[in-house]
Amino acid sequence: MTALPGPSRPRTSAGRPPLATPTTALSLRRLNRWQTEGLREELADLYAKSCATEPGWEDRGRRDFLRRLTHDTWRPGFTMLTAQAPRLVGYAFGFPVARDGSWWSGFRGTLPQHVAQLTTSGRVFAISGTVVRPSERYHGLAERLQEHLLADRRALLGVTLVDRTHRAACAGFRSRGWRDIGLLYRPPGPTVLRALVLPLAERTAAGPDDLAYPARIREPQDDQG
């Protein structure tokens, strides 16, 4: 479900893409599970429009997305970050990886020691999905949503899973600092996923302001979820 990275984008003097559409500044908002449920149809519409690749895929993809989203929203610590300008133009969501290591079930070979240790410490956050409107795909929005989501959760390691056949996506993540640590099989489907991690210790030590957007993240309005 992770967004496919696009070609290289314009960078700011600090080395990061500017946080804006070509004409409009973005507003960021953090959602809990209940607020996410309230936006599920709008989220699914953007997913279907952004990811459709062939005739007839949109409805099927939309149903699969809603099923996966519902499953993820009930994971402990689920968080979504949306970007609006003013309409919804993108979002990223995920959850903390359980300390017991069960999320890594199906990993082929031995899990790297530092990954296992950070998992046990509760400092690993899985980005389950990133969706960006096609018109915003070349402005670095997917990357910045992921960075802020990870920094907001005080993670020391980000992780995402990508279908290993999506070579362009895997290459795009690697070009932005994500590291390939191996393959993971998730039944019941036949898909083999590539596990990619993003070390965040240096960024976290530097302070969350290093990842701050010009705009502030709006907090959830209630404490549920």
Tab-separated table of C-alpha atoms in Angstrom:
chain	number	residue	atom	x	y	z
A	1	MET	CA	0.000	0.000	0.000
A	2	THR	CA	3.017	2.237	0.283
A	3	ALA	CA	3.183	4.999	-2.329
A	4	LEU	CA	5.564	4.469	-5.203
A	5	PRO	CA	8.372	7.026	-5.139
A	6	GLY	CA	8.628	9.229	-8.197
A	7	PRO	CA	11.640	10.681	-9.969
A	8	SER	CA	13.963	13.103	-8.213
A	9	ARG	CA	12.275	16.288	-6.980
A	10	PRO	CA	13.309	19.899	-6.366
A	11	ARG	CA	15.096	20.262	-3.011
A	12	THR	CA	15.262	23.144	-0.572
A	13	SER	CA	18.554	24.620	0.584
A	14	ALA	CA	18.337	22.277	3.586
A	15	GLY	CA	18.218	19.319	1.216
A	16	ARG	CA	14.509	18.542	1.629
A	17	PRO	CA	11.590	19.067	-0.775
A	18	PRO	CA	9.569	22.238	-0.152
A	19	LEU	CA	6.397	21.624	1.861
A	20	ALA	CA	3.783	23.011	-0.488
A	21	THR	CA	1.840	22.312	-3.613
A	22	PRO	CA	2.829	24.525	-6.542
A	23	THR	CA	0.386	27.190	-5.338
A	24	THR	CA	-0.877	26.291	-1.845
A	25	ALA	CA	0.677	25.696	1.569
A	26	LEU	CA	-0.263	22.427	3.234
A	27	SER	CA	-2.156	21.886	6.461
A	28	LEU	CA	-1.162	18.769	8.414
A	29	ARG	CA	-3.492	16.936	10.763
A	30	ARG	CA	-2.939	13.945	13.013
A	31	LEU	CA	-5.860	11.508	13.222
A	32	ASN	CA	-6.628	8.760	15.707
A	33	ARG	CA	-8.567	5.613	14.819
A	34	TRP	CA	-11.990	7.164	15.343
A	35	GLN	CA	-11.280	10.190	13.166
A	36	THR	CA	-9.783	7.933	10.512
A	37	GLU	CA	-12.946	5.843	10.465
A	38	GLY	CA	-14.945	9.010	9.886
A	39	LEU	CA	-12.879	9.787	6.762
A	40	ARG	CA	-12.617	6.240	5.411
A	41	GLU	CA	-14.640	6.891	2.250
A	42	GLU	CA	-12.613	9.981	1.327
A	43	LEU	CA	-9.379	8.136	2.081
A	44	ALA	CA	-10.470	5.207	-0.084
A	45	ASP	CA	-11.457	7.531	-2.943
A	46	LEU	CA	-7.984	9.083	-2.985
A	47	TYR	CA	-6.339	5.667	-2.801
A	48	ALA	CA	-8.362	4.360	-5.743
A	49	LYS	CA	-7.661	7.427	-7.879
A	50	SER	CA	-3.972	7.448	-7.008
A	51	CYS	CA	-3.208	3.769	-7.476
A	52	ALA	CA	-5.496	2.534	-10.259
A	53	THR	CA	-3.402	0.881	-12.962
A	54	GLU	CA	-5.882	-0.974	-15.138
A	55	PRO	CA	-9.615	-0.986	-16.043
A	56	GLY	CA	-11.724	-2.590	-13.334
A	57	TRP	CA	-9.013	-2.346	-10.696
A	58	GLU	CA	-10.376	0.719	-8.915
A	59	ASP	CA	-13.377	-0.941	-7.202
A	60	ARG	CA	-11.411	-4.035	-6.217
A	61	GLY	CA	-8.483	-1.978	-4.977
A	62	ARG	CA	-10.793	0.276	-3.001
A	63	ARG	CA	-12.381	-2.689	-1.196
A	64	ASP	CA	-8.995	-4.207	-0.386
A	65	PHE	CA	-7.739	-0.864	0.908
A	66	LEU	CA	-10.717	-0.419	3.245
A	67	ARG	CA	-10.270	-3.929	4.589
A	68	ARG	CA	-6.583	-3.350	5.339
A	69	LEU	CA	-7.239	0.104	6.792
A	70	THR	CA	-9.892	-1.209	9.169
A	71	HIS	CA	-7.499	-3.906	10.341
A	72	ASP	CA	-4.703	-1.385	10.941
A	73	THR	CA	-6.844	1.151	12.805
A	74	TRP	CA	-7.384	-1.370	15.586
A	75	ARG	CA	-3.679	-1.918	16.152
A	76	PRO	CA	-2.412	-0.297	19.364
A	77	GLY	CA	-0.888	3.112	18.710
A	78	PHE	CA	-2.369	3.552	15.223
A	79	THR	CA	-1.796	7.057	13.871
A	80	MET	CA	-2.552	8.771	10.562
A	81	LEU	CA	-1.131	12.046	9.280
A	82	THR	CA	-3.051	13.828	6.522
A	83	ALA	CA	-2.082	16.728	4.261
A	84	GLN	CA	-4.697	19.142	2.916
A	85	ALA	CA	-4.346	22.063	0.499
A	86	PRO	CA	-7.244	22.620	1.348
A	87	ARG	CA	-8.629	19.355	-0.076
A	88	LEU	CA	-7.050	16.048	0.933
A	89	VAL	CA	-3.880	15.552	-1.113
A	90	GLY	CA	-2.115	12.805	0.797
A	91	TYR	CA	-1.729	10.783	3.963
A	92	ALA	CA	0.516	8.288	5.707
A	93	PHE	CA	-0.386	5.927	8.521
A	94	GLY	CA	1.052	3.196	10.659
A	95	PHE	CA	1.557	1.788	14.124
A	96	PRO	CA	4.304	0.808	16.592
A	97	VAL	CA	5.765	-2.645	15.987
A	98	ALA	CA	4.926	-4.929	18.930
A	99	ARG	CA	7.789	-5.547	21.335
A	100	ASP	CA	7.311	-9.323	21.164
A	101	GLY	CA	8.570	-9.346	17.571
A	102	SER	CA	5.446	-11.012	16.186
A	103	TRP	CA	5.243	-8.436	13.382
A	104	TRP	CA	8.444	-9.927	11.929
A	105	SER	CA	6.892	-13.388	11.612
A	106	GLY	CA	7.737	-14.767	8.176
A	107	PHE	CA	11.073	-12.977	7.901
A	108	ARG	CA	13.497	-15.091	5.904
A	109	GLY	CA	16.757	-15.710	7.685
A	110	THR	CA	17.944	-14.009	10.854
A	111	LEU	CA	16.573	-10.589	11.734
A	112	PRO	CA	19.463	-8.082	12.080
A	113	GLN	CA	20.443	-7.705	15.733
A	114	HIS	CA	19.918	-3.936	15.899
A	115	VAL	CA	16.427	-4.316	14.444
A	116	ALA	CA	15.545	-7.004	16.972
A	117	GLN	CA	16.879	-4.864	19.818
A	118	LEU	CA	14.974	-1.756	18.767
A	119	THR	CA	11.823	-3.847	18.356
A	120	THR	CA	12.174	-5.139	21.920
A	121	SER	CA	12.637	-1.565	23.158
A	122	GLY	CA	9.412	-0.448	21.454
A	123	ARG	CA	11.117	2.136	19.233
A	124	VAL	CA	10.179	0.716	15.806
A	125	PHE	CA	7.252	2.206	13.876
A	126	ALA	CA	5.750	0.526	10.812
A	127	ILE	CA	4.464	2.726	8.008
A	128	SER	CA	1.618	0.639	6.678
A	129	GLY	CA	0.433	2.979	3.940
A	130	THR	CA	1.308	6.180	2.126
A	131	VAL	CA	-0.997	7.670	-0.492
A	132	VAL	CA	-0.425	10.896	-2.422
A	133	ARG	CA	-2.536	12.545	-5.098
A	134	PRO	CA	-0.792	12.046	-8.490
A	135	SER	CA	-0.475	15.795	-9.061
A	136	GLU	CA	1.603	16.062	-5.846
A	137	ARG	CA	3.782	13.033	-6.432
A	138	TYR	CA	6.830	14.998	-7.584
A	139	HIS	CA	6.951	17.496	-4.718
A	140	GLY	CA	8.301	15.155	-2.024
A	141	LEU	CA	5.006	14.931	-0.131
A	142	ALA	CA	5.127	11.165	0.471
A	143	GLU	CA	8.639	11.403	1.873
A	144	ARG	CA	7.812	14.320	4.179
A	145	LEU	CA	4.623	12.710	5.500
A	146	GLN	CA	6.620	9.604	6.380
A	147	GLU	CA	9.372	11.616	8.070
A	148	HIS	CA	6.936	13.571	10.198
A	149	LEU	CA	4.912	10.524	11.147
A	150	LEU	CA	8.052	8.770	12.372
A	151	ALA	CA	9.377	11.817	14.214
A	152	ASP	CA	5.988	12.426	15.826
A	153	ARG	CA	5.996	8.882	17.218
A	154	ARG	CA	9.552	9.242	18.581
A	155	ALA	CA	10.651	6.181	16.616
A	156	LEU	CA	14.309	5.258	16.280
A	157	LEU	CA	13.614	2.995	13.312
A	158	GLY	CA	10.988	3.194	10.589
A	159	VAL	CA	10.009	0.088	8.653
A	160	THR	CA	7.853	-0.526	5.614
A	161	LEU	CA	7.111	-3.513	3.403
A	162	VAL	CA	7.132	-3.350	-0.394
A	163	ASP	CA	6.251	-6.037	-2.916
A	164	ARG	CA	9.649	-7.238	-4.095
A	165	THR	CA	8.472	-7.161	-7.719
A	166	HIS	CA	8.040	-3.364	-7.463
A	167	ARG	CA	11.679	-2.670	-8.225
A	168	ALA	CA	11.220	1.031	-8.936
A	169	ALA	CA	9.583	1.539	-5.541
A	170	CYS	CA	12.347	-0.332	-3.735
A	171	ALA	CA	15.010	1.656	-5.587
A	172	GLY	CA	13.253	4.911	-4.715
A	173	PHE	CA	13.224	4.093	-1.007
A	174	ARG	CA	16.895	3.118	-1.054
A	175	SER	CA	17.804	6.414	-2.732
A	176	ARG	CA	16.243	8.254	0.226
A	177	GLY	CA	18.101	6.394	2.944
A	178	TRP	CA	15.926	3.318	3.480
A	179	ARG	CA	17.909	0.084	3.824
A	180	ASP	CA	16.924	-3.313	2.521
A	181	ILE	CA	17.276	-5.903	5.311
A	182	GLY	CA	15.698	-8.927	3.646
A	183	LEU	CA	12.510	-10.639	2.547
A	184	LEU	CA	9.357	-11.402	4.468
A	185	TYR	CA	6.508	-13.750	3.566
A	186	ARG	CA	2.986	-12.948	4.717
A	187	PRO	CA	0.391	-15.685	4.174
A	188	PRO	CA	-2.149	-16.421	2.847
A	189	GLY	CA	-1.124	-14.697	-0.390
A	190	PRO	CA	1.903	-15.655	-2.471
A	191	THR	CA	3.459	-12.171	-2.310
A	192	VAL	CA	6.993	-11.944	-0.968
A	193	LEU	CA	7.685	-8.538	0.566
A	194	ARG	CA	10.934	-6.644	0.870
A	195	ALA	CA	11.545	-5.219	4.347
A	196	LEU	CA	13.017	-1.716	4.292
A	197	VAL	CA	14.144	0.200	7.365
A	198	LEU	CA	14.999	3.847	7.971
A	199	PRO	CA	17.346	4.526	10.937
A	200	LEU	CA	16.245	7.653	12.785
A	201	ALA	CA	18.574	7.821	15.790
A	202	GLU	CA	20.602	10.737	14.413
A	203	ARG	CA	17.512	12.696	13.411
A	204	THR	CA	15.834	12.101	16.758
A	205	ALA	CA	18.961	13.150	18.638
A	206	ALA	CA	19.086	16.352	16.608
A	207	GLY	CA	15.591	17.193	17.810
A	208	PRO	CA	12.125	17.032	16.231
A	209	ASP	CA	12.395	20.631	15.000
A	210	ASP	CA	14.850	19.433	12.356
A	211	LEU	CA	11.946	17.676	10.687
A	212	ALA	CA	9.383	20.398	11.264
A	213	TYR	CA	7.247	21.735	8.464
A	214	PRO	CA	6.486	25.430	8.176
A	215	ALA	CA	2.964	24.453	9.261
A	216	ARG	CA	2.060	22.940	12.629
A	217	ILE	CA	0.439	19.529	12.937
A	218	ARG	CA	-3.117	19.779	14.181
A	219	GLU	CA	-3.783	17.424	17.084
A	220	PRO	CA	-6.808	15.081	17.382
A	221	GLN	CA	-9.716	16.813	19.099
A	222	ASP	CA	-10.424	13.957	21.478
A	223	ASP	CA	-8.347	11.432	23.384
A	224	GLN	CA	-9.956	8.253	22.048
A	225	GLY	CA	-7.744	5.727	20.255
